[in-house]
Every structure is written in structure tokens, then in C-alpha cells.
Amino acid sequence: MFFCVFKKEITMTIVLCSIFLVLFFAIMIGVGFVTRKNATDVNGFVLGGRSVGPWLTAFAFGTSYFSAVIFVGYAGQFGWNFGLASTWAGLGNALIGSLLAWRILGRRTRIMTQVLDSKTMPDFFEKRYDSKAIKIAASVIVFIFLIPYTASLYNGLSSLFGMVFSIPYWVIIVVMAVLTGIYVIVGGYMATAVNDFIQGLIMLVGIISVILAVIFDNGGLLEATKRLSEIPAEGWSSGGAFSSFLGPDPLSLLFVVLLTSLGTWGLPQMVGKFYAIKSEKDIQKGTIISTFFAFIVAGGCYFLGGFGRLYADKIQYKADGKPLFDSIIPSMLGTLPGVIIAIVIVLVLSASMSTLSSLVLTSSSTFTLDVIKPACKNGLTEKKQVGIMRILLVFFIAVSAVLAIVKDSFPGLTFIAQMMGVSWGALAGAFLAPFLYGLYWKKTSKAAVGVCFVWGCGLAVFQFVVSMAGIDVSSWGPVLGFVFKSSINSGVVAMVGGLVIVPLVTLFTKKPDKDDMDKMFACFDEKVSVPKREALD
């Protein structure tokens, strides 16, 4: 009798998941074809004609920010390590990664990139610092470090789909890659933005549903927190570490918050969303919407992961006894109703496909506009540029899918996983300071930008070597040992170090021409008329 009921439950879950997935994929492809009229020229294909409203821009920012990596990987890993205190990472993502990013970068990015007529971050660097070498270097950095980061988006899909469908992991990767490619290639940025909005709604509903289901499955919030407080933590004489305000390791938690929050300020696919904003009013609305989205999705994911240790008897472990972090969230979902599992499957696909579409669009547009176009002596028509971008979209999606499949098929090829780990830190470490100072400080020198590129990428490559070689850094002293303990710590040092290096090097190197900078920054002082409801006399 029990077997029949269990089998019926599994069948119902498969049916629900299949229906949800078919509807989801149909909508995504449909949006691509409906928005194809907006992707006929470069400006439309890459930026949506710089006329994207606040809801689409805010959701595009949020869905590009949060992928399956955060829901399955980071939520499980940091929730296991820090308990409920990992929620601080989600709050940091909302306040620093979204609210402050929009406030500090949004308006000035939109104004200056339009005046400079720049469509990519490397293009901005060239025109802001008057250096083709900087543009080429930035393009190479994007190419090298964005591809492994793109491949990481497939992480976690296998464990979730394995709960329902008995299909090979590579099939899941191929289906996701092909369907994402179709709507991005056909509709460009506008298709990505509209689908991001739909996918964002799915993520909001999904994460709230899962949190409520998991809490009720553990007897309610108070009971679940009480049980969590009874779990001992290493270095704590009594319980309560995993339900405490700052968790068992506040310093490591701080570095997690900084990397996952401040890092967005230097990622090309994130700041690129500001290029396409339509108006001032849209920036104000977008700030609120984006912050709310991050608060629910990121805060919810990390809060959910904080209860991971309640499922210690259900998760998978490595040979050395350490938990397999990607198995924590799926284990938490295993006891939930079929409809919740179906929602989660679509949620994770939404998160992954939205981020994947943003990354490959950034990679293809950057390589086309900043590398291929300048190399063509006779120039390229708008139609040819869009055509090349579409070809490169196929290429980048294919490469990311192959890397993900190879990583899963040959676990011994650890360099792929390590490369994924350092990608975020390398991009943010190299680009954050030059981009931020480029918007606000006229005196920033091109030499300082070059040094920051070397600093950010050099630190990431060194971390990659340390991780690959399995070097024990504990004997390097308390500072260096902590910095190179993980790519998270070294990534934060790369970002914060860049904010110090750029002004320091600028003091001792040739400054840009004052008149040129005054003309460039005059765009911020241009007078505009607004209604009194916007500003008083």
C-alpha cells in the first residue's frame, strides 16, 4: 500500500514538473519572437534602444545577480557554515549590491555612457581614459574570466532535476543552453529584459513558497530555530552558534557579504543594465524595485540555507566527511509536496537562464564591438555587427555548456571548478575601482587603471595556482593565510585593494588633460527642467 502511494506521489510530481516546464519554455521562446523587432540594430540588440523601463531594468539587474549558484550552492554552503547569520549576505546583497549600486552608479553610468556613446564596459574605459590598450586589456579580461563564470551557472541543476527526472545531466545542460540561446539570439536585450521580468516573478513566488514549506515542515519558525540552536559548533562551548546574530565565524561572514555585494559594482553584465535605463524617474523606481527583489530573493535564499544543518542526516558527504554543499538544498526539498518541487525546478531554471542570457549577451557584444569591429579596416555595417553578435552568442553558450558537461563528467579536472571560483573576484577586482573612479574623479589616470587590471587579475591567478596546487597557506601567517584561504577572501582583497591602488598610483602618474575632463564631466552639470513634484525651486 505504501509503495503504491509513494509511486503515485512521484508520478504526480513528474507530471506537475513537466507541465510547468513546458509552459515556462513556451513563454520564454514566445517572448523572443515577439521582441525580435527591437533587435535590428546594435543599439537595440545590445541596449534595447536605451528605453527600458524601471520594472524591466530592475528585474534584469536582480535576475542577472542571482542564479542557481546562489539558491543551490551558496545558500547551502554558507547556511551550513554560518547558520541563520548567513542571512546577512542576502541583506548585504540588497543594501550594498542593489540599493547603493543604483544610487551611486545608476544615474552617472546612464549619463556618461550615453555622452560617450559606449555600449560596453571596455568601450567605456577606452573613451573615458583615451586608451585603446585599456579597451583591449579589458576585453581580454572579460573573455577569459566571464566564460568560466558562465559555466558555473549550471551548477546545482543536476541534483534538483535528479529528484524528479531520470535523465542524464548533460541533457539538462543542452536543453537549457539551446532554449536560452534561441530567445537571446532572436530578441536580443529586450527579449532578455522581458524574460528576466517573468523569471523574476517566478523566483519571488518560488522562494517565498519554499521558505514557508520548509519552516512548516520543521514545526514552525520557533521550533526550527530551537532545534538549530541545539547543534554544537566547533570552538563553541555551548550551543546556539548557528542561530546566533553573527554566527560562529563573523570575519569570514563579513568577507562573504563584501564579495557577493560589492562585487556587483565591477561586473560588466551588472553595470551594463544601467546603460539602458530610460529616464530619471525610472532610476528612482528601479532602485526601490531592485532592492526589494534582492531582499526577498537573496535574503530568502540565505535564510533558507541557514536551516541546512537540520537535514544533516539526509545530505550527501564527500570521502573526507565534509558535506556536499550542492546536496543540502535538494535534501531540504525532498520531503515537500510535488507542487513545491515543481515550482523550485522552474525557479532554479529561471535563475540560471536569466543570468546565462545576460552573461553571453555581455560577452558577445564586448567581443564584437571592442575586438572584431576595430580590427576591420573597412568597418562593419549595423546588420553585420548584429549578425556577428548572434554567431558569438551561439559560440559562448556552447563553450559554457561544454565546460559544464566536462566538469561534471570528469571530476578530476578541478581546474575548471577553480577557474569558476576566481572569476567573480578577478572581474570585480580589475574593474570596480577604475569604473567607479572613472565616473566620479576627473584626475584618475590611465596608468592607475592598468595597474588595477594587473592587481585584480594577478591576485585571482595566484589564488587559482594556490588552489590548484593544494598549497597549505596556514603557515603563511595570519594575514596571508586568511587572504588565500579561499577565492572569496582574495576576491575581497582584490576589490578593496583596487580602491586604494587607483588613487595612490594616480598621485604619481600623468593625469588626463584637464580641459578634456571638464568637457566630459560637463554632462553632469547640464541643466534640465523637471516638474515641482520632482524638485522644488
XYZ file of C-alpha atoms in Angstrom:
537
model
C 0.000 0.000 0.000
C 2.778 2.426 0.975
C 4.654 1.657 -2.255
C 1.561 2.485 -4.343
C 1.052 5.811 -2.587
C 4.757 6.665 -2.909
C 4.773 5.758 -6.596
C 1.649 7.844 -7.169
C 3.309 10.835 -5.458
C 6.412 10.523 -7.654
C 4.282 10.268 -10.803
C 2.278 13.360 -9.823
C 5.487 15.315 -9.197
C 6.839 14.356 -12.626
C 3.573 15.402 -14.293
C 3.492 18.753 -12.484
C 7.155 19.476 -13.258
C 6.651 18.565 -16.920
C 3.612 20.845 -17.273
C 5.378 23.759 -15.551
C 8.495 23.328 -17.686
C 6.606 23.149 -20.994
C 4.665 26.326 -20.156
C 7.847 28.058 -18.985
C 9.840 27.219 -22.115
C 6.932 28.159 -24.393
C 6.675 31.602 -22.803
C 10.438 32.212 -22.989
C 10.622 31.358 -26.706
C 7.443 33.309 -27.440
C 8.878 36.450 -25.844
C 11.989 36.117 -28.002
C 9.987 36.167 -31.224
C 7.627 38.939 -30.070
C 10.562 41.253 -29.232
C 12.640 40.477 -32.335
C 11.651 43.804 -33.945
C 13.710 45.588 -31.247
C 16.905 43.733 -32.218
C 17.509 45.015 -35.737
C 20.441 47.346 -34.958
C 23.333 47.374 -32.470
C 21.741 49.825 -30.051
C 18.524 47.815 -29.973
C 20.195 44.404 -29.785
C 22.647 45.360 -27.010
C 20.780 48.031 -25.023
C 17.133 47.812 -26.057
C 17.389 51.288 -27.577
C 18.214 52.768 -24.134
C 14.476 52.901 -23.487
C 13.932 50.100 -20.969
C 11.560 50.958 -18.117
C 12.155 50.615 -14.355
C 10.439 47.263 -13.802
C 12.262 45.510 -16.626
C 15.620 47.086 -15.724
C 15.282 46.338 -12.007
C 14.277 42.718 -12.593
C 17.001 42.324 -15.240
C 19.520 43.573 -12.671
C 18.208 41.224 -9.984
C 17.889 38.105 -12.100
C 21.363 38.633 -13.560
C 22.602 38.944 -9.981
C 21.054 35.764 -8.596
C 21.378 32.427 -10.372
C 21.073 28.772 -9.392
C 24.519 29.166 -7.837
C 23.098 31.258 -5.011
C 19.991 29.113 -4.479
C 21.630 25.684 -4.570
C 25.336 26.310 -3.943
C 25.850 29.435 -1.838
C 22.655 29.073 0.206
C 23.644 25.521 1.122
C 27.322 26.278 1.720
C 27.014 29.500 3.701
C 23.896 28.342 5.507
C 25.818 25.273 6.675
C 28.869 27.331 7.711
C 27.147 30.302 9.362
C 23.605 29.155 10.181
C 20.886 31.817 10.200
C 23.582 34.522 10.253
C 24.133 33.777 6.549
C 21.015 35.922 6.030
C 23.389 38.892 6.391
C 24.759 38.001 2.957
C 21.283 38.442 1.476
C 20.770 41.738 3.301
C 24.164 42.915 2.043
C 23.169 41.968 -1.496
C 20.031 44.092 -1.118
C 21.577 47.138 0.573
C 25.075 47.239 -0.957
C 24.730 45.204 -4.128
C 21.404 46.738 -5.163
C 20.409 49.906 -3.271
C 23.855 51.547 -3.137
C 24.776 50.286 -6.600
C 21.733 52.015 -8.091
C 22.253 55.165 -6.032
C 25.970 55.558 -6.674
C 26.357 54.079 -10.169
C 22.951 54.139 -11.863
C 22.426 57.781 -12.807
C 26.036 58.672 -13.585
C 26.548 55.488 -15.615
C 23.480 56.235 -17.725
C 24.531 59.847 -18.357
C 28.208 59.311 -19.138
C 27.822 56.194 -21.264
C 25.254 57.973 -23.423
C 27.502 61.038 -23.834
C 30.486 58.826 -24.689
C 28.265 56.585 -26.837
C 29.710 53.499 -25.148
C 27.783 50.239 -25.179
C 30.188 48.001 -23.231
C 32.488 48.388 -20.256
C 35.732 48.075 -22.304
C 34.351 50.700 -24.694
C 33.678 52.976 -21.714
C 37.241 52.502 -20.463
C 38.689 53.419 -23.866
C 36.690 56.631 -24.232
C 36.933 57.662 -20.590
C 40.704 57.133 -20.366
C 41.565 57.719 -24.049
C 43.379 54.398 -24.401
C 42.835 51.589 -26.893
C 45.258 49.426 -24.904
C 42.973 49.629 -21.865
C 39.983 48.628 -24.005
C 41.810 45.620 -25.432
C 43.035 44.560 -21.991
C 39.522 44.865 -20.551
C 38.084 42.838 -23.440
C 40.613 40.055 -22.860
C 39.808 40.004 -19.140
C 36.082 39.738 -19.902
C 36.701 36.928 -22.369
C 38.969 34.919 -20.062
C 37.028 35.231 -16.806
C 33.409 35.572 -17.910
C 33.286 32.218 -19.732
C 34.133 30.069 -16.654
C 31.716 32.162 -14.623
C 29.040 31.431 -17.240
C 29.743 27.698 -16.997
C 29.180 27.807 -13.233
C 25.513 28.710 -13.765
C 24.678 25.076 -14.481
C 25.884 24.039 -11.013
C 23.170 22.529 -8.863
C 20.800 21.688 -11.700
C 21.721 18.016 -11.717
C 20.852 17.399 -8.074
C 17.484 19.142 -8.356
C 16.446 17.515 -11.617
C 17.690 14.195 -10.294
C 14.976 14.377 -7.618
C 12.282 14.130 -10.318
C 13.611 13.066 -13.700
C 15.850 10.125 -14.506
C 17.733 11.846 -17.319
C 21.466 12.474 -17.804
C 22.832 15.786 -16.557
C 24.210 16.713 -19.981
C 20.692 16.638 -21.416
C 19.584 19.239 -18.870
C 22.539 21.472 -19.762
C 21.942 21.189 -23.503
C 18.211 21.938 -23.220
C 18.822 24.981 -21.029
C 21.598 26.267 -23.291
C 19.621 25.803 -26.522
C 16.426 27.428 -25.255
C 18.304 30.373 -23.711
C 20.198 30.823 -26.952
C 17.028 30.908 -29.054
C 15.315 33.782 -27.280
C 18.503 35.849 -26.813
C 19.625 35.398 -30.427
C 16.189 36.290 -31.772
C 15.203 39.141 -29.445
C 18.474 40.494 -28.043
C 18.460 42.651 -24.916
C 14.728 43.347 -24.957
C 13.903 39.630 -25.023
C 16.322 39.134 -22.158
C 14.774 42.001 -20.168
C 11.172 40.838 -20.652
C 12.041 37.235 -19.847
C 14.040 38.409 -16.828
C 10.905 40.106 -15.563
C 8.859 36.917 -15.949
C 11.632 34.800 -14.472
C 11.967 37.265 -11.593
C 8.295 36.897 -10.713
C 8.763 33.120 -10.687
C 11.771 33.490 -8.397
C 9.844 35.704 -5.958
C 6.879 33.338 -5.724
C 9.144 30.289 -5.628
C 11.465 31.378 -2.834
C 8.592 32.513 -0.592
C 6.765 29.211 -1.169
C 9.850 27.127 -0.385
C 10.700 29.027 2.797
C 7.185 28.635 4.165
C 7.099 24.950 3.228
C 10.463 24.169 4.859
C 9.611 26.068 8.053
C 6.256 24.340 8.443
C 7.936 21.001 7.681
C 10.101 21.601 10.755
C 7.287 22.532 13.128
C 7.258 26.280 12.571
C 9.853 29.044 12.885
C 10.314 28.860 16.649
C 10.677 25.080 16.721
C 13.088 25.064 13.748
C 15.229 27.799 15.344
C 15.241 25.976 18.685
C 16.437 22.758 17.053
C 19.120 24.665 15.163
C 20.356 26.305 18.373
C 20.980 22.874 19.906
C 23.511 21.888 17.222
C 27.094 22.359 18.510
C 29.695 24.304 16.537
C 33.461 23.874 16.601
C 35.048 26.315 19.027
C 31.821 26.991 20.914
C 31.480 25.692 24.467
C 27.701 25.739 24.255
C 25.031 25.559 21.553
C 23.411 28.437 19.769
C 26.169 29.248 17.258
C 24.055 28.559 14.190
C 21.093 30.557 15.464
C 23.149 33.489 16.776
C 23.214 37.032 15.374
C 26.639 36.812 13.695
C 27.184 33.063 13.541
C 30.263 31.046 14.506
C 32.724 32.935 12.243
C 31.828 36.657 11.856
C 35.016 37.631 9.975
C 34.547 35.047 7.235
C 30.885 36.031 7.028
C 31.908 39.666 6.507
C 34.091 38.675 3.544
C 31.204 36.704 2.033
C 28.934 39.752 2.363
C 31.511 42.043 0.753
C 32.317 39.771 -2.188
C 28.724 38.954 -3.068
C 27.525 42.548 -2.546
C 30.264 45.000 -3.516
C 31.435 42.756 -6.342
C 28.413 43.622 -8.495
C 29.746 47.165 -8.892
C 32.525 45.905 -11.131
C 30.782 43.172 -13.148
C 30.150 44.139 -16.810
C 26.833 42.291 -17.044
C 25.523 44.129 -13.962
C 26.509 47.751 -14.609
C 25.516 47.239 -18.238
C 21.886 47.306 -17.068
C 22.287 50.984 -16.183
C 23.222 51.841 -19.780
C 19.686 51.037 -20.940
C 17.596 52.979 -18.388
C 15.017 55.265 -19.994
C 14.664 58.210 -17.595
C 15.416 59.724 -14.177
C 12.059 58.626 -12.818
C 12.852 55.085 -13.918
C 16.094 55.144 -11.927
C 14.212 56.098 -8.759
C 11.620 53.372 -9.255
C 14.225 50.853 -10.345
C 16.225 51.437 -7.165
C 13.258 50.551 -4.965
C 12.158 47.569 -7.057
C 15.655 46.118 -7.358
C 16.317 46.450 -3.620
C 13.005 44.786 -2.755
C 13.714 41.978 -5.214
C 17.176 41.346 -3.733
C 15.815 41.477 -0.190
C 13.264 38.740 -0.928
C 15.299 36.518 -3.246
C 18.801 36.789 -1.764
C 17.658 37.241 1.827
C 15.217 34.371 1.417
C 17.792 32.023 -0.133
C 20.368 32.519 2.602
C 17.718 32.400 5.337
C 16.505 29.098 3.904
C 20.058 27.727 3.754
C 20.513 28.607 7.418
C 18.329 25.619 8.343
C 20.503 23.218 6.331
C 22.033 21.542 9.392
C 18.600 20.262 10.386
C 18.955 17.889 7.423
C 22.435 16.600 8.297
C 21.203 13.008 8.210
C 19.819 13.361 4.673
C 22.534 15.199 2.738
C 25.448 13.669 0.845
C 29.037 13.733 2.118
C 32.425 13.628 0.417
C 35.001 10.923 1.100
C 36.729 13.191 3.664
C 33.490 13.548 5.627
C 32.748 17.108 4.541
C 29.227 17.856 3.284
C 28.497 18.117 -0.434
C 27.026 21.612 -0.359
C 25.045 21.255 -3.594
C 23.081 18.421 -1.968
C 21.836 20.446 1.020
C 19.004 22.423 -0.593
C 17.740 19.427 -2.646
C 17.709 17.363 0.556
C 15.615 20.045 2.258
C 13.133 19.895 -0.623
C 12.912 16.107 -0.781
C 10.158 15.870 1.822
C 7.991 18.659 0.387
C 4.827 18.298 -1.761
C 5.190 17.731 -5.501
C 3.828 21.170 -6.420
C 6.563 22.870 -4.343
C 9.237 20.763 -6.026
C 7.800 21.694 -9.440
C 7.918 25.396 -8.510
C 11.535 25.036 -7.361
C 12.562 23.328 -10.602
C 11.181 26.255 -12.601
C 12.652 28.720 -10.076
C 16.170 27.344 -10.489
C 15.849 27.231 -14.278
C 14.608 30.829 -14.252
C 17.538 31.965 -12.130
C 20.075 30.145 -14.293
C 18.672 31.113 -17.703
C 18.297 34.787 -16.798
C 21.904 35.062 -15.651
C 23.160 32.976 -18.580
C 21.395 35.211 -21.112
C 22.886 38.336 -19.532
C 26.417 36.932 -19.444
C 26.520 35.641 -23.024
C 24.990 38.873 -24.338
C 27.694 40.814 -22.494
C 30.450 38.543 -23.822
C 29.272 38.594 -27.449
C 28.656 42.349 -27.570
C 32.009 43.104 -25.913
C 33.975 40.865 -28.276
C 32.161 42.178 -31.358
C 32.242 45.909 -30.601
C 35.609 46.076 -28.845
C 37.702 43.486 -30.676
C 36.256 42.479 -34.055
C 34.837 45.830 -35.183
C 38.054 47.853 -34.574
C 40.063 45.136 -36.372
C 38.005 45.518 -39.554
C 39.644 48.267 -41.602
C 36.627 48.806 -43.848
C 34.232 48.863 -40.924
C 31.103 46.832 -40.324
C 27.501 47.719 -41.013
C 24.945 47.572 -38.205
C 23.458 44.435 -39.742
C 26.817 42.685 -39.876
C 27.635 43.635 -36.280
C 24.343 42.190 -35.050
C 24.961 39.080 -37.160
C 28.420 38.572 -35.638
C 26.984 39.014 -32.146
C 24.430 36.308 -32.818
C 27.139 33.941 -34.030
C 29.228 34.666 -30.955
C 26.204 34.118 -28.726
C 25.995 30.579 -30.075
C 29.727 30.150 -29.519
C 29.755 31.412 -25.928
C 26.683 29.400 -24.935
C 28.199 26.278 -26.497
C 31.537 26.784 -24.721
C 29.851 27.311 -21.345
C 27.740 24.171 -21.831
C 30.754 22.074 -22.860
C 32.755 23.271 -19.843
C 29.865 22.398 -17.517
C 29.481 18.926 -19.053
C 33.228 18.232 -18.950
C 33.417 19.397 -15.326
C 30.601 17.028 -14.359
C 31.876 14.098 -16.445
C 35.495 14.355 -15.312
C 35.605 15.471 -11.657
C 39.388 15.139 -11.782
C 39.579 18.256 -13.961
C 39.494 20.521 -10.934
C 40.945 23.494 -12.830
C 37.501 24.249 -14.292
C 35.901 24.464 -10.850
C 38.791 26.558 -9.521
C 38.587 28.876 -12.532
C 34.889 29.384 -11.830
C 35.711 30.245 -8.244
C 38.155 33.042 -9.058
C 36.180 34.563 -11.946
C 33.984 36.866 -9.869
C 36.949 38.177 -7.856
C 39.069 38.745 -10.968
C 36.395 40.748 -12.794
C 35.363 42.812 -9.779
C 38.957 43.307 -8.629
C 40.064 44.538 -12.053
C 37.049 46.691 -12.999
C 35.335 48.014 -9.862
C 37.787 50.779 -8.921
C 38.528 52.025 -12.492
C 34.810 52.181 -13.273
C 33.787 53.886 -10.019
C 36.596 56.456 -10.068
C 36.030 56.969 -13.783
C 32.509 58.184 -13.060
C 33.414 60.467 -10.165
C 37.054 61.574 -10.281
C 38.413 63.569 -13.219
C 42.060 63.032 -12.299
C 42.041 59.229 -12.468
C 44.994 58.248 -14.663
C 45.144 55.541 -17.302
C 48.293 54.177 -15.629
C 46.308 53.614 -12.422
C 43.673 51.718 -14.388
C 46.325 49.479 -15.936
C 47.883 48.743 -12.556
C 44.447 47.878 -11.133
C 43.837 45.447 -14.019
C 47.125 43.710 -13.228
C 46.392 43.728 -9.496
C 42.904 42.216 -9.766
C 43.755 39.569 -12.338
C 47.157 38.815 -10.823
C 45.659 38.135 -7.408
C 42.995 35.895 -8.972
C 45.542 33.918 -10.976
C 47.724 33.485 -7.890
C 44.694 32.217 -5.964
C 43.989 29.835 -8.834
C 47.528 28.423 -8.635
C 47.349 28.075 -4.850
C 44.028 26.245 -5.049
C 45.092 24.005 -7.924
C 48.353 23.023 -6.246
C 46.603 22.350 -2.950
C 49.107 24.546 -1.104
C 48.664 24.755 2.663
C 48.532 28.509 3.361
C 48.127 28.184 7.127
C 51.912 28.541 7.556
C 51.965 31.869 5.670
C 50.945 33.824 8.745
C 47.559 35.021 9.985
C 47.066 37.666 7.259
C 48.278 35.931 4.085
C 46.958 32.613 5.326
C 43.485 34.085 5.706
C 43.575 36.001 2.394
C 44.471 32.981 0.270
C 42.408 30.522 2.275
C 39.668 30.872 -0.344
C 38.812 32.746 -3.529
C 36.196 34.654 -1.522
C 38.801 36.241 0.741
C 41.277 37.013 -2.036
C 38.443 38.411 -4.174
C 37.526 40.903 -1.458
C 41.168 41.924 -1.059
C 41.369 42.429 -4.839
C 38.326 44.734 -4.819
C 39.195 46.761 -1.741
C 42.857 46.900 -2.757
C 41.868 48.346 -6.129
C 40.002 51.180 -4.402
C 43.293 52.099 -2.683
C 45.647 51.410 -5.591
C 43.899 53.603 -8.190
C 44.112 56.916 -6.260
C 47.573 56.055 -4.969
C 49.018 55.362 -8.435
C 47.190 58.392 -9.852
C 49.105 60.659 -7.443
C 52.419 59.627 -9.025
C 51.447 59.281 -12.694
C 50.396 61.588 -15.515
C 46.885 62.973 -15.116
C 44.462 63.288 -18.041
C 44.076 66.659 -19.765
C 42.033 68.984 -17.519
C 40.117 70.636 -20.365
C 39.147 67.277 -21.845
C 37.913 66.058 -18.481
C 35.977 69.269 -17.832
C 34.188 68.830 -21.161
C 33.468 65.167 -20.474
C 32.131 65.758 -16.959
C 30.095 68.758 -18.067
C 27.315 66.309 -18.903
C 26.590 66.007 -15.182
C 26.115 69.778 -14.813
C 23.746 70.227 -17.718
C 20.553 71.953 -16.582
C 17.235 70.173 -17.043
C 13.698 71.220 -16.199
C 11.558 68.974 -14.032
C 8.055 69.293 -12.515
C 7.818 70.711 -8.991
C 6.702 67.328 -7.732
C 10.199 66.121 -8.651
C 12.147 69.071 -7.186
C 11.388 72.432 -5.511
C 12.630 75.758 -6.915
